[in-house]
Amino acid sequence: MTGSGRGKLILCGEHAVVYGWPALAFGTSLETRVTLRDRPGPTDVAAGCFRDARIVDALVAELGPDGVEVDVQSDIPVGRGMGSSAALAVALARAAAARRGDAPTDDAIDAAALRIERTFHGTPSGIDGAVAARGGLVAFRRTEAGPVIERLSPPPWSVVVLDSGCAGDTRVMVDGVRSRRPGVDDALARIGALVEDIRTVLPDVDAVGPRLVENHFLLREIGVSTPDLDALVSIALRSGASGAKLSGAGGGGVVIAVGRDPDRIVQGAMQHGIPAFVAVQGGALS
Ligand code: PMV
């Protein structure tokens, strides 16, 4: 039985989303696939690129200690803020439901994704699982009554990823931001307001870009950027991007960039030896 989940890229709103502010995120074409087979004896996990022991423990906790062979394949770079763990959780929930003969609801998938994400940090907002299960462009907000998830029309522009090559640890970054509250609360609120503002200009890449740069500076203010990520933002802007920012928890991971000429951004990054690719394909810009 096989299940899959998509990677995600947060366009804006990471960290603030943990405290109830809204965020916007894309599903990527990259995905994680989980295959389950019956086997005699203890559950055996071949987790491939997921080298983190917490992943293996979480999979065994979901499936039980005996009787399953688990094979994980993923195109999503791990530890780069691209939602590899949520994609895995969604893929696992789908494969496990297929094995039981169930057709899982989105809610069941989200719940499974949250359980696994809790092994990575104690207070996941749930945005990763919401996008991994649905794909497309999603507006997400955590409320006391549960998550509010809206699917939005995808904008016409593409999203380029520039990979720093280093992994960030989501738990460390989320705990760090929490420890800096209430000092960073004003910056978190400004990130939330930017998300609302970006929604109003979403089709216009020239208007979205500067707001992403502002979001990056706010993420730097709350202590989750690094000199390497700041340098990638500068390289993207010098390569014609209208905007760029770190995406995900930070401390490593990726920068996303948008602009009228995504290929030029990719080429500019590659000239500096930085792996870059178009992760969300837009249509033709007018
Ligand atoms: O795990 P990452 O790097 O994709 O970060 C998730 C986004 C955060 O807002 C930092 C945490 C969360 O649970 O929303």
mmCIF file with all atom_site columns, C-alpha atoms in Angstrom, residues 3 8 10-11 20 23 41 53 65-66 74 85 100 106 137-138 146 149 155 161 170 176 199 202 230 253:
data_model
loop_
_atom_site.group_PDB
_atom_site.id
_atom_site.type_symbol
_atom_site.label_atom_id
_atom_site.label_alt_id
_atom_site.label_comp_id
_atom_site.label_asym_id
_atom_site.label_entity_id
_atom_site.label_seq_id
_atom_site.pdbx_PDB_ins_code
_atom_site.Cartn_x
_atom_site.Cartn_y
_atom_site.Cartn_z
_atom_site.occupancy
_atom_site.B_iso_or_equiv
_atom_site.pdbx_formal_charge
_atom_site.auth_seq_id
_atom_site.auth_comp_id
_atom_site.auth_asym_id
_atom_site.auth_atom_id
_atom_site.pdbx_PDB_model_num
ATOM 1  C CA . GLY A 1 3   ? 0.533  6.913   0.142  1.00 0.00 ? 3   GLY A CA 1
ATOM 2  C CA . LYS A 1 8   ? 5.369  22.856  1.269  1.00 0.00 ? 8   LYS A CA 1
ATOM 3  C CA . ILE A 1 10  ? 5.614  29.010  3.433  1.00 0.00 ? 10  ILE A CA 1
ATOM 4  C CA . LEU A 1 11  ? 5.149  32.192  1.395  1.00 0.00 ? 11  LEU A CA 1
ATOM 5  C CA . GLY A 1 20  ? -2.604 32.378  15.892 1.00 0.00 ? 20  GLY A CA 1
ATOM 6  C CA . ALA A 1 23  ? 0.035  32.345  7.055  1.00 0.00 ? 23  ALA A CA 1
ATOM 7  C CA . GLY A 1 41  ? 8.437  -10.059 13.080 1.00 0.00 ? 41  GLY A CA 1
ATOM 8  C CA . ALA A 1 53  ? 15.873 8.680   14.835 1.00 0.00 ? 53  ALA A CA 1
ATOM 9  C CA . PRO A 1 65  ? 5.930  -2.608  16.877 1.00 0.00 ? 65  PRO A CA 1
ATOM 10 C CA . ASP A 1 66  ? 5.299  -5.693  14.727 1.00 0.00 ? 66  ASP A CA 1
ATOM 11 C CA . SER A 1 74  ? 11.293 11.390  -0.873 1.00 0.00 ? 74  SER A CA 1
ATOM 12 C CA . SER A 1 85  ? 8.273  15.558  7.939  1.00 0.00 ? 85  SER A CA 1
ATOM 13 C CA . ARG A 1 100 ? -6.915 -0.861  6.637  1.00 0.00 ? 100 ARG A CA 1
ATOM 14 C CA . ASP A 1 106 ? -8.541 15.398  5.308  1.00 0.00 ? 106 ASP A CA 1
ATOM 15 C CA . LEU A 1 137 ? -2.010 27.645  -2.236 1.00 0.00 ? 137 LEU A CA 1
ATOM 16 C CA . VAL A 1 138 ? -3.493 27.580  1.236  1.00 0.00 ? 138 VAL A CA 1
ATOM 17 C CA . GLY A 1 146 ? -9.415 24.344  15.312 1.00 0.00 ? 146 GLY A CA 1
ATOM 18 C CA . ILE A 1 149 ? -7.956 26.456  6.101  1.00 0.00 ? 149 ILE A CA 1
ATOM 19 C CA . PRO A 1 155 ? -1.006 33.380  -8.481 1.00 0.00 ? 155 PRO A CA 1
ATOM 20 C CA . VAL A 1 161 ? 14.047 27.935  -4.055 1.00 0.00 ? 161 VAL A CA 1
ATOM 21 C CA . THR A 1 170 ? 12.449 23.396  13.765 1.00 0.00 ? 170 THR A CA 1
ATOM 22 C CA . GLY A 1 176 ? 14.028 30.134  20.580 1.00 0.00 ? 176 GLY A CA 1
ATOM 23 C CA . ARG A 1 199 ? -3.348 38.542  0.158  1.00 0.00 ? 199 ARG A CA 1
ATOM 24 C CA . LEU A 1 202 ? -1.368 38.366  -4.522 1.00 0.00 ? 202 LEU A CA 1
ATOM 25 C CA . ASP A 1 230 ? 20.651 36.864  4.410  1.00 0.00 ? 230 ASP A CA 1
ATOM 26 C CA . GLY A 1 253 ? 16.995 25.611  5.177  1.00 0.00 ? 253 GLY A CA 1
#
